[in-house]
mmCIF file of C-alpha atoms and ligand atoms in Angstrom:
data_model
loop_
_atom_site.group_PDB
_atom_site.id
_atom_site.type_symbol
_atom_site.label_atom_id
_atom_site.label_comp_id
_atom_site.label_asym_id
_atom_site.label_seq_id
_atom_site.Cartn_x
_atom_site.Cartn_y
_atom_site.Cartn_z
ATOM 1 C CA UNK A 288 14.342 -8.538 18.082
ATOM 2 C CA UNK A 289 13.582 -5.295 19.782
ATOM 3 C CA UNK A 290 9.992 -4.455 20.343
ATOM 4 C CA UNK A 291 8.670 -1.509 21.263
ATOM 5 C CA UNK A 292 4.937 -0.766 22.226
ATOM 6 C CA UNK A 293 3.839 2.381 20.471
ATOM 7 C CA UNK A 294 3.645 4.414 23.995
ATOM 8 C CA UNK A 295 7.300 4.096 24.999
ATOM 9 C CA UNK A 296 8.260 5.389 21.255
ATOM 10 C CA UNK A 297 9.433 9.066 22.139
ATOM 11 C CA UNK A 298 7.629 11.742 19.650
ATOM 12 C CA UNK A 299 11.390 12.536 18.542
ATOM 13 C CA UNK A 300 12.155 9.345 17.403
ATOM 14 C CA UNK A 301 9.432 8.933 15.024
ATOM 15 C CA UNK A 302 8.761 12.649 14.186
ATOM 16 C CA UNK A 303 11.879 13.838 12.953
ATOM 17 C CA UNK A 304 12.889 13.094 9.256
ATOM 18 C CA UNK A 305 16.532 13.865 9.998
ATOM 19 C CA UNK A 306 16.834 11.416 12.124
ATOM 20 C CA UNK A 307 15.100 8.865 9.964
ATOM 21 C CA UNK A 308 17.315 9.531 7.161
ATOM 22 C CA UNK A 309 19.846 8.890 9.461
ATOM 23 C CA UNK A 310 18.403 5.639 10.039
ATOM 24 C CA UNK A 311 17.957 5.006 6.421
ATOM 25 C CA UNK A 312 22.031 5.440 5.742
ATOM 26 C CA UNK A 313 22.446 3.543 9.158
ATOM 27 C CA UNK A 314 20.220 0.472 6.915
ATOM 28 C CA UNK A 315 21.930 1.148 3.573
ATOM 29 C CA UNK A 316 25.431 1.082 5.329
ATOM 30 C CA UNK A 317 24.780 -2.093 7.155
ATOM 31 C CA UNK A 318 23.513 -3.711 4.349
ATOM 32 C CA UNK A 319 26.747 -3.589 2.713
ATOM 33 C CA UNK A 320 28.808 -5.185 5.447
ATOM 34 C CA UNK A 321 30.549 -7.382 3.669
ATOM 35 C CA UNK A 322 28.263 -8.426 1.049
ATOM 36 C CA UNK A 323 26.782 -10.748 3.444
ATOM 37 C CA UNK A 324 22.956 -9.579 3.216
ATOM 38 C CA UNK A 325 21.409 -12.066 0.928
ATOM 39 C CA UNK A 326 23.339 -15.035 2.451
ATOM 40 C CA UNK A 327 23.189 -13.993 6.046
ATOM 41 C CA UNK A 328 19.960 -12.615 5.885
ATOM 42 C CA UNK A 329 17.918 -14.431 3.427
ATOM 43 C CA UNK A 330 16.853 -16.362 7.056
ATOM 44 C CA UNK A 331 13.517 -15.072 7.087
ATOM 45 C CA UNK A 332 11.530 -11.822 8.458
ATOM 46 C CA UNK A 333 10.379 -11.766 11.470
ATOM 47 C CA UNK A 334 6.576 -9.746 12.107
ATOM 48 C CA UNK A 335 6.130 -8.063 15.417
ATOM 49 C CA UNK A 336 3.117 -8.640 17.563
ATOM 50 C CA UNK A 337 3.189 -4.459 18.554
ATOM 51 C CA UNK A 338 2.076 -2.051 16.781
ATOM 52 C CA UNK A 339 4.724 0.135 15.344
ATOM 53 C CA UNK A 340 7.687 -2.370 16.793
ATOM 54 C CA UNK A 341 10.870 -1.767 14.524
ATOM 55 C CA UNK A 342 11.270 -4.774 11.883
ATOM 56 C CA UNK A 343 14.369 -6.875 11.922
ATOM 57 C CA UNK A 344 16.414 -7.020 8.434
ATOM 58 C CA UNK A 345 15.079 -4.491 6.073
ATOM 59 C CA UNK A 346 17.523 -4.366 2.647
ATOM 60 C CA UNK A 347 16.799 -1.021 0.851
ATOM 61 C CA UNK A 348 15.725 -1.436 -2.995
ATOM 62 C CA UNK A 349 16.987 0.027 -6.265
ATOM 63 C CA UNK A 350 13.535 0.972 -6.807
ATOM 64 C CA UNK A 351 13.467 3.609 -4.542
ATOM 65 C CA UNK A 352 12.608 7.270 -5.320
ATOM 66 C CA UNK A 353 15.423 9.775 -3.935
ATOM 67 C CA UNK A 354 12.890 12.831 -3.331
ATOM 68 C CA UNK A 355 12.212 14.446 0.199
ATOM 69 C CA UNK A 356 9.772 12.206 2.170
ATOM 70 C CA UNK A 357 7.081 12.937 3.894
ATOM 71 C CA UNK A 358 7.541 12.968 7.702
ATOM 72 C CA UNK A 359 6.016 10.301 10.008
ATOM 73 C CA UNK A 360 3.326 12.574 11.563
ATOM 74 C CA UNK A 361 2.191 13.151 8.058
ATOM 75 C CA UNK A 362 2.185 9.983 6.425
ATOM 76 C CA UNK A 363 0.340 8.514 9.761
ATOM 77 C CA UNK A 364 -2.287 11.166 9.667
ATOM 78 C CA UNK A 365 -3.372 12.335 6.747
ATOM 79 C CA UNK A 366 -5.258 9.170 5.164
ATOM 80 C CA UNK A 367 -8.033 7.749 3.532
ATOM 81 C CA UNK A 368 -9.410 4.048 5.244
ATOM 82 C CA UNK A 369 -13.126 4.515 5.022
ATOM 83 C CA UNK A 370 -13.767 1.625 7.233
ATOM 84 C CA UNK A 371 -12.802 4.057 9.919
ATOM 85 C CA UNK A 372 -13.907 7.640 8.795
ATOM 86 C CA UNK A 373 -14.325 9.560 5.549
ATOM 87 C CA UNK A 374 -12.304 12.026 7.343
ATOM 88 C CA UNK A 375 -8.339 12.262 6.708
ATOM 89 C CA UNK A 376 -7.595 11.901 10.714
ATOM 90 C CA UNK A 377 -10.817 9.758 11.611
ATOM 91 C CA UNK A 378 -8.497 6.509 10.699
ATOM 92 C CA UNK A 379 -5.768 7.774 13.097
ATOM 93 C CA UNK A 380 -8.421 8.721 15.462
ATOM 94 C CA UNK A 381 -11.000 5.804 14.770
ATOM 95 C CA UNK A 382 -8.476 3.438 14.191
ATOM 96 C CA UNK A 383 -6.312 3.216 17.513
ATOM 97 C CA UNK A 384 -7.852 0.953 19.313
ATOM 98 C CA UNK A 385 -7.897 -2.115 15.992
ATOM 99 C CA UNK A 386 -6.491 -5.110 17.025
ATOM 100 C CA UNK A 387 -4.418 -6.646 13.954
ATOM 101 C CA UNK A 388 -3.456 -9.920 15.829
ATOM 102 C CA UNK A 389 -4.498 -12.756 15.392
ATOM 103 C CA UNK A 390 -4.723 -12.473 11.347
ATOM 104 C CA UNK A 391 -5.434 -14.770 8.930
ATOM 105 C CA UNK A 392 -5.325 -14.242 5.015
ATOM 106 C CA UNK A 393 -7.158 -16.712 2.612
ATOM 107 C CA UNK A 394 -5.807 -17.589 -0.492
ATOM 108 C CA UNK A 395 -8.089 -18.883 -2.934
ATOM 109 C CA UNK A 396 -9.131 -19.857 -6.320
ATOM 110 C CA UNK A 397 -6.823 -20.303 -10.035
ATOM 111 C CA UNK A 398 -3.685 -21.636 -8.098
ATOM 112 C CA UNK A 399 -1.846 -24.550 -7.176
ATOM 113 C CA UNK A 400 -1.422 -23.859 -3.593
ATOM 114 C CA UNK A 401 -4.775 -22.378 -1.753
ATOM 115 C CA UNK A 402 -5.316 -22.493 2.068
ATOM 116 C CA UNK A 403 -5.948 -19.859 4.790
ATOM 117 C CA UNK A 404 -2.563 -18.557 6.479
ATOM 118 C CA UNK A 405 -1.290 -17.107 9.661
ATOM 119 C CA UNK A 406 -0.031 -13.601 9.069
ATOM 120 C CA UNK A 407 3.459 -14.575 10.335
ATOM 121 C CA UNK A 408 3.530 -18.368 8.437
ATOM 122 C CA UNK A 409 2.399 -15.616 5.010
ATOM 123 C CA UNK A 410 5.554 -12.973 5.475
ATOM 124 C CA UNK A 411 8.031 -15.163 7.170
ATOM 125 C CA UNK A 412 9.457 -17.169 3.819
ATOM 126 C CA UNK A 413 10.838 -13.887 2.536
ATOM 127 C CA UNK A 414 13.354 -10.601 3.387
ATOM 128 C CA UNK A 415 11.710 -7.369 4.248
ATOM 129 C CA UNK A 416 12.822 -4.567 1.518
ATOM 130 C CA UNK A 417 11.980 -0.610 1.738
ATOM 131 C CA UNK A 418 10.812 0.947 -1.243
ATOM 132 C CA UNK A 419 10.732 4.721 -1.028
ATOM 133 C CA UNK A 420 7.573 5.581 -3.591
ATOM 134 C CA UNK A 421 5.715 8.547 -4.268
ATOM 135 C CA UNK A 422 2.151 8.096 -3.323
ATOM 136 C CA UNK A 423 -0.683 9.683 -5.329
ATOM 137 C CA UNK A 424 -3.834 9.687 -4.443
ATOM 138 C CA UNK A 425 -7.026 9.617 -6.824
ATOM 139 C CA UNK A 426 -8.064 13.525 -4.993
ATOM 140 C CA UNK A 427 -4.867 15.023 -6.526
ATOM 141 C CA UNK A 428 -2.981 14.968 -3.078
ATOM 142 C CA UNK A 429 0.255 13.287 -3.171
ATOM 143 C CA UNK A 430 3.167 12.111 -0.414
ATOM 144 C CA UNK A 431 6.576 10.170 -0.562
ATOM 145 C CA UNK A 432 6.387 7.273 2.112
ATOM 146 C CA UNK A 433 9.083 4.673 3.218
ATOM 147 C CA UNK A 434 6.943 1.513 3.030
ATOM 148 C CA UNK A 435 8.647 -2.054 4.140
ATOM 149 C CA UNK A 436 6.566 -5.116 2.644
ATOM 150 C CA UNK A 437 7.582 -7.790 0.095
ATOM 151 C CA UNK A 438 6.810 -7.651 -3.854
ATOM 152 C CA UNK A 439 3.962 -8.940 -4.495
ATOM 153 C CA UNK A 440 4.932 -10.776 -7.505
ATOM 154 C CA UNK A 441 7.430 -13.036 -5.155
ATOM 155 C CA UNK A 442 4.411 -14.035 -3.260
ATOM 156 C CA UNK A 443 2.033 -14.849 -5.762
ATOM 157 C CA UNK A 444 4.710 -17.264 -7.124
ATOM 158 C CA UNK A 445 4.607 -19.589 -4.157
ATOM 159 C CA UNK A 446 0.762 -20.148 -4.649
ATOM 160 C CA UNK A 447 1.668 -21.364 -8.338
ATOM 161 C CA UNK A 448 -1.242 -19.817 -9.903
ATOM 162 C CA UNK A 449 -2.838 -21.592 -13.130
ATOM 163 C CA UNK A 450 -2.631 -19.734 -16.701
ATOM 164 C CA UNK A 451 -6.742 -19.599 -16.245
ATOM 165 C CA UNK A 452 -5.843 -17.001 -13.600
ATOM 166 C CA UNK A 453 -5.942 -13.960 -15.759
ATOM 167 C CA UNK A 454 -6.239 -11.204 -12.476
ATOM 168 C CA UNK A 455 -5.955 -11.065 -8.878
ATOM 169 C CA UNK A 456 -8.856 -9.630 -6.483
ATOM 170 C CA UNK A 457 -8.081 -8.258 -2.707
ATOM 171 C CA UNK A 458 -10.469 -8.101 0.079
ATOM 172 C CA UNK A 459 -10.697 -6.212 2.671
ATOM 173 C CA UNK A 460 -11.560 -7.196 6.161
ATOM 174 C CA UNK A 461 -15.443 -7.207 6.624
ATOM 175 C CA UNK A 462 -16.459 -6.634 10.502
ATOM 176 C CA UNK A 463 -18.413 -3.667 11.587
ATOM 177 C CA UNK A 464 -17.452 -3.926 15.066
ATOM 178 C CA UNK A 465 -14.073 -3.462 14.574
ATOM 179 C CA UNK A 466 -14.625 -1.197 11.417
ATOM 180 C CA UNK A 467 -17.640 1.000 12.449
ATOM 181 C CA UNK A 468 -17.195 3.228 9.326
ATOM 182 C CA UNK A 469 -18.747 -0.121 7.251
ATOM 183 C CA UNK A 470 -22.333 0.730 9.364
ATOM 184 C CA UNK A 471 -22.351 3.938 6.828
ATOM 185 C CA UNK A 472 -23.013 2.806 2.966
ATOM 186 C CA UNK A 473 -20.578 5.257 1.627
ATOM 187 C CA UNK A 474 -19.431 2.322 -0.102
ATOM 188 C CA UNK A 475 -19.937 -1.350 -0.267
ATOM 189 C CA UNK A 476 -18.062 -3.339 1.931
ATOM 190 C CA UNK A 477 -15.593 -5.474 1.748
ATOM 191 C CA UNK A 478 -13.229 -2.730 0.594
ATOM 192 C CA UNK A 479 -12.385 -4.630 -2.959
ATOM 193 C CA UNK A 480 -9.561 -4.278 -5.470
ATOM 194 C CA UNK A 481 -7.985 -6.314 -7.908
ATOM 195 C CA UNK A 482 -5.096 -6.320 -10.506
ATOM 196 C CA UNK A 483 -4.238 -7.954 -13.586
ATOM 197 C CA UNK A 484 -1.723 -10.682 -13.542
ATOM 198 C CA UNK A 485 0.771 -9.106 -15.718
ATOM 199 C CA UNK A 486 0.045 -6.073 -13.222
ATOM 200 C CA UNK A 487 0.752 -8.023 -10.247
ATOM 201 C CA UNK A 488 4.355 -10.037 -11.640
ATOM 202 C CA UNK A 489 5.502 -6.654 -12.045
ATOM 203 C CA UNK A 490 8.611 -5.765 -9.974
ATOM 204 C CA UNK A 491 6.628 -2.481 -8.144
ATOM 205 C CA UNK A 492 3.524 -3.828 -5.846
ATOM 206 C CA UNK A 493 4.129 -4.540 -2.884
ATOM 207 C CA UNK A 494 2.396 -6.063 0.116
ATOM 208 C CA UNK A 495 3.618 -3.737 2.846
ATOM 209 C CA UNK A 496 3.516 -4.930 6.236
ATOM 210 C CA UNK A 497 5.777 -1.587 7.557
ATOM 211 C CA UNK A 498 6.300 2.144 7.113
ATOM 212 C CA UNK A 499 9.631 3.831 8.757
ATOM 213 C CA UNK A 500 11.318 0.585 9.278
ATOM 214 C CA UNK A 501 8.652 -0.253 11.802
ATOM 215 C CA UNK A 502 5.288 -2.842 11.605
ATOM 216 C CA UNK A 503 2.246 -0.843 9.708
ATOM 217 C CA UNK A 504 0.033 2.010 12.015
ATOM 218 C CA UNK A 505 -3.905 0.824 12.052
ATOM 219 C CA UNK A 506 -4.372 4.070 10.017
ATOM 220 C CA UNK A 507 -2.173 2.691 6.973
ATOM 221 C CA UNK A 508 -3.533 -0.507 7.123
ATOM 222 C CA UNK A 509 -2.261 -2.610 9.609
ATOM 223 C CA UNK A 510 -1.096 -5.236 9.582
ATOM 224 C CA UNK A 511 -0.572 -6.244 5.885
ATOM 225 C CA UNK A 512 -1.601 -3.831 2.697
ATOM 226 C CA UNK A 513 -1.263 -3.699 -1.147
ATOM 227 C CA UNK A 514 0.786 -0.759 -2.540
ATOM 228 C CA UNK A 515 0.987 0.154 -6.860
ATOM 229 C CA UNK A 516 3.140 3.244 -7.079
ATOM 230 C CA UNK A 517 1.995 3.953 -10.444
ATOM 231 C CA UNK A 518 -1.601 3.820 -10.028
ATOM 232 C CA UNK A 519 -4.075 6.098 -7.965
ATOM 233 C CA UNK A 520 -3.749 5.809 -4.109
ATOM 234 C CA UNK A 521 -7.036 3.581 -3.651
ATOM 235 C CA UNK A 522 -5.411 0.304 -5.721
ATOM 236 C CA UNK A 523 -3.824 -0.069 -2.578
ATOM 237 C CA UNK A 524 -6.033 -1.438 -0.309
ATOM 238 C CA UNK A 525 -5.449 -2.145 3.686
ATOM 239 C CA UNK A 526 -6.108 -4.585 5.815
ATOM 240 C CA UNK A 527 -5.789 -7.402 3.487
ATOM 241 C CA UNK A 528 -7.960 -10.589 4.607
ATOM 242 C CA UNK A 529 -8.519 -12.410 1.023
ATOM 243 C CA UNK A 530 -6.423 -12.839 -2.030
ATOM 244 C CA UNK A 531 -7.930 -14.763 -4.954
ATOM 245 C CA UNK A 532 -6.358 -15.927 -8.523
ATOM 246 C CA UNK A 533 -9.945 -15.117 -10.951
ATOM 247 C CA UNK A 534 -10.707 -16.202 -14.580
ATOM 248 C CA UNK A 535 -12.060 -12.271 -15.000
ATOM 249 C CA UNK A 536 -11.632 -8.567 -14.262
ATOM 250 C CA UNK A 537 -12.732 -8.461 -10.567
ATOM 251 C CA UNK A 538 -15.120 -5.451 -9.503
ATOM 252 C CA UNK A 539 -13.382 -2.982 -7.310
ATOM 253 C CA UNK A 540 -15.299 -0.971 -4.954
ATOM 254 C CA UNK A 541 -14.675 2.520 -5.733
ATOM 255 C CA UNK A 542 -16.059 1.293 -9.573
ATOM 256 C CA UNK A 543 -18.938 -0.457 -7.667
ATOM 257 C CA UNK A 544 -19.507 3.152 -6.361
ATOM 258 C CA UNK A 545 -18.928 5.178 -9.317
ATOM 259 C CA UNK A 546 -17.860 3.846 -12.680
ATOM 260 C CA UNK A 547 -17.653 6.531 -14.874
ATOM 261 C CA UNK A 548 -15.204 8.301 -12.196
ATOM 262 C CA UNK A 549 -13.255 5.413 -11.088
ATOM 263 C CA UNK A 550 -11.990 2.558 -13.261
ATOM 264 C CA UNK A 551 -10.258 -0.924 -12.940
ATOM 265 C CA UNK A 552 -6.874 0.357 -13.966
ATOM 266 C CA UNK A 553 -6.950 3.941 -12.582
ATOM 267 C CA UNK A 554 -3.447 4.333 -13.309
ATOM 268 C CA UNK A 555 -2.201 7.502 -12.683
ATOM 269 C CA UNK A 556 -2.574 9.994 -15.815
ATOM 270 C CA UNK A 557 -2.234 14.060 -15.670
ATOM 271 C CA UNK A 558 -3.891 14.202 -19.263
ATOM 272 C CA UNK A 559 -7.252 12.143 -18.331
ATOM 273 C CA UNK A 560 -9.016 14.415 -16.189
ATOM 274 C CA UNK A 561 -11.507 13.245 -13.168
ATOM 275 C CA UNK A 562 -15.254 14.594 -14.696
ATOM 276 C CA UNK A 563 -14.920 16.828 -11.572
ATOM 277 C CA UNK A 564 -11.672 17.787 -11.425
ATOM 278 C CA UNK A 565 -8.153 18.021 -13.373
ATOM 279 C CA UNK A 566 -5.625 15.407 -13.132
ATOM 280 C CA UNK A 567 -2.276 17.609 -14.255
ATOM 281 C CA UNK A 568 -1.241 18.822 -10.989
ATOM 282 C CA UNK A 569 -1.188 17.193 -7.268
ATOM 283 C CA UNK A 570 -0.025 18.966 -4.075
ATOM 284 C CA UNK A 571 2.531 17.214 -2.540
ATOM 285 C CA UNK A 572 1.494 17.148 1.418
ATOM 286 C CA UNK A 573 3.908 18.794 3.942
ATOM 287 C CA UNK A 574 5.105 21.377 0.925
ATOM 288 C CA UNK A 575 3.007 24.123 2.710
ATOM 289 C CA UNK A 576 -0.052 26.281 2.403
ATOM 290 C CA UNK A 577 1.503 28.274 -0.352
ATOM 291 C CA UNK A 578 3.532 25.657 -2.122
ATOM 292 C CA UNK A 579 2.423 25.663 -5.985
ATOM 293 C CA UNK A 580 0.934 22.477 -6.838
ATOM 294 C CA UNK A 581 3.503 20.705 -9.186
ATOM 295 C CA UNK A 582 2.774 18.600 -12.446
ATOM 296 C CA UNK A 583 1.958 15.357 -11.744
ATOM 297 C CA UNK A 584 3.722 12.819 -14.011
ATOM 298 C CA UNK A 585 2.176 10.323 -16.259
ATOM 299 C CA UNK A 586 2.514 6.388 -14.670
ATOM 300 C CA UNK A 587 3.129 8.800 -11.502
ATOM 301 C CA UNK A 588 6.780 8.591 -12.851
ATOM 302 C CA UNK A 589 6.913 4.779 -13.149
ATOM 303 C CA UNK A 590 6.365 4.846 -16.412
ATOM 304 C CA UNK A 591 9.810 2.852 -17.760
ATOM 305 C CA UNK A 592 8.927 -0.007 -15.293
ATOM 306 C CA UNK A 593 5.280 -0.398 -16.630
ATOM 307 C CA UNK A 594 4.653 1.764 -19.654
ATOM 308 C CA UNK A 595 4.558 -1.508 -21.487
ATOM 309 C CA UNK A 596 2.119 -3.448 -19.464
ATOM 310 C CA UNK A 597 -0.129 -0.734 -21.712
ATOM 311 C CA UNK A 598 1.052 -1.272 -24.954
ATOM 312 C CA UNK A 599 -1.890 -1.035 -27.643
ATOM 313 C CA UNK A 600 -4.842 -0.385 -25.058
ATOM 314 C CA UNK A 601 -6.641 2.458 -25.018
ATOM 315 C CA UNK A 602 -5.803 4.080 -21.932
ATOM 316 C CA UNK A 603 -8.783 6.482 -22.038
ATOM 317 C CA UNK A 604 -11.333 3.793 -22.896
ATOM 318 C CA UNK A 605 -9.506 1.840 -19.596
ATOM 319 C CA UNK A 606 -9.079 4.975 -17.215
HETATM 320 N N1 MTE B 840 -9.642 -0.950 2.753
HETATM 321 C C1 MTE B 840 -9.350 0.275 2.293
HETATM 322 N N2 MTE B 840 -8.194 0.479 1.643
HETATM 323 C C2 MTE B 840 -7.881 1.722 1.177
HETATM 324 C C3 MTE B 840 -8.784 2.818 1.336
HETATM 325 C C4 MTE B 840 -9.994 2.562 2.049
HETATM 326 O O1 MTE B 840 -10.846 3.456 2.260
HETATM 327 N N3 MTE B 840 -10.235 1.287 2.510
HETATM 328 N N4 MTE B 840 -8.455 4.049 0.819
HETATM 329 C C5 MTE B 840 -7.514 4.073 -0.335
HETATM 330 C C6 MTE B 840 -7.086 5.411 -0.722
HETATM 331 S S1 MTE B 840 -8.243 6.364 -1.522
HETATM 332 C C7 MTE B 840 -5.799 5.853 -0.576
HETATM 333 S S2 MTE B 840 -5.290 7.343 -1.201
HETATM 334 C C8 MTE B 840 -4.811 5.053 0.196
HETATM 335 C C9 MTE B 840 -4.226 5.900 1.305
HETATM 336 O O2 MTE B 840 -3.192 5.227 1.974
HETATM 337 P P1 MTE B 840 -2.496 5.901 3.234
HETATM 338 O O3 MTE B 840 -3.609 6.423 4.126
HETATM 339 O O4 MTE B 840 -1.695 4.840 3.900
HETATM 340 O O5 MTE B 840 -1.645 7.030 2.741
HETATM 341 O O6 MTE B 840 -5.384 3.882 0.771
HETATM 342 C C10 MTE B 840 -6.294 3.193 -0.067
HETATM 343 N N5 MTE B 840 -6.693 1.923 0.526
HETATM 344 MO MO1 MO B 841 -7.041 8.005 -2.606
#
């Protein structure tokens, strides 16, 4: 496996979206080498130690989105991770120096299999896809990023959860050394978020270890984070320490903060307005200064994939 440490990546090989669409056909077209890529590669994925070190055997998925993405400089940033900064380039300023190795993730509660796992022994069982998914974010900002992770639902099936296990609950990591933004109370910390179980045996999550066909920036959420294309950007949260199977609708921390503005589901929804600001439109990042915001779509567009996870509950009642 090539592995490449962050400073000997030239700026033109991770800045320029040409040549990462180039790379993208270069993956598409080599996954269809003789038909060979769920025998031959089904071997397992292999996790780099390096920061941003390209990831071995990465199958592209049906369930990506064909628009533009966003280029590498934005995606990397322009972010929200609180633990490092409430500012959009504290995390890629704040965040350089986090070391993501060694890292363990717990696994506990409503299942048959519990137990606290290396990252590598967590990721290597399964292959590596990219999704392509539109991004929208709770502020009515929005992106397009090539994420590389594993569906979620695939993992939760190895731990066999129990049919008391009615939702799942994320944690983030909880050190304020190697966080400093958790020494301000902006929120409470451990960054928390949960989904229900028919939520999280849905074909979209994913537990993205990668953007760009390489291992995840500290900034994203290195080295392992939850992404839900159809809900507001803050369901997916980074740095992933704890996963737990509950018998109840876990608290999330942006609810903790502010319930009436941020709910459980917080699924994405242009006609349920934010009390302080409109829903209907996002700016798509990178479009420019003057780009016209453009309409953002209900489900963020995912809407035949999860529509019915919905069916008969009051959507404004469960924001
Ligand atoms: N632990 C943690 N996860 C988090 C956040 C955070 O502050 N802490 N911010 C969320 C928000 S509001 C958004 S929009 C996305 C942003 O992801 P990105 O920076 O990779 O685009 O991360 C989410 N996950
Ligand atoms: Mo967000």
């Amino acid at each position: 496996m090539l592995i490449k440490r962050s400073s000997t990546i030239k700026s033109s090989e991770i800045t320029s979206e040409d040549n990462y669409l180039n790379r993208r056909k270069f993956i598409q077209s080599s996954t269809l080498i003789g038909g060979s890529l769920l025998s031959s590669r089904l071997l397992g994925a292999n996790l780099p130690q390096e920061p941003f070190a390209e990831l071995d055997d990465v199958k592209s998925s049906l369930y990506s989105t064909d628009e533009k993405i966003n280029n590498f400089l934005d995606v990397t940033s322009y972010n929200n991770y609180y633990e490092f900064g409430t500012g959009k380039d504290d995390p890629y300023r704040n965040g350089k120096d986090f070391q993501s190795r060694p890292w363990s993730i717990e696994v506990t509660g409503e299942a048959e299999k519990t137990g606290i796992f290396d990252i590598e022994d967590f990721v290597k069982p399964y292959l590596l896809e990219e999704r392509i998914y539109r991004m929208r974010c709770v502020e009515a900002w929005s992106m397009v990023i090539p994420w590389v992770g594993i569906p979620l639902a695939d993992i939760i099936k190895s731990f066999k959860p129990l049919s008391s296990a009615t939702h799942v609950r994320f944690e983030t990591l909880h050190d304020r050394e190697r966080m400093p933004g958790q020494k301000s109370r902006v929120l409470k910390w451990p960054y928390r978020e949960g989904l229900t179980m028919a939520e999280a045996m849905n074909p979209l999550p994913l537990l993205a270890i990668g953007i760009y066909g390489r291992a995840l920036p500290n900034q994203n959420g290195a080295p392992i984070r939850l992404v839900v294309p159809w809900k507001y950007g803050f369901k997916g949260i980074k740095g992933i320490v704890k996963m737990s199977f509950v018998k109840s609708q876990p608290k999330t921390s942006w609810e903790m903060a502010a319930s009436n503005e941020y709910g459980f589901y917080a699924n994405v929804n242009p006609k349920i307005s934010h009390p302080r600001w409109s829903q209907a439109r996002e700016r798509r990042i990178g479009s420019g200064v003057f780009a016209s915001k453009q309409p953002t779509q209900m489900f963020n567009g995912y809407g035949e994939q999860v529509a019915h996870l919905y069916d008969g509950l009051n959507l404004r009642r469960h924001f």
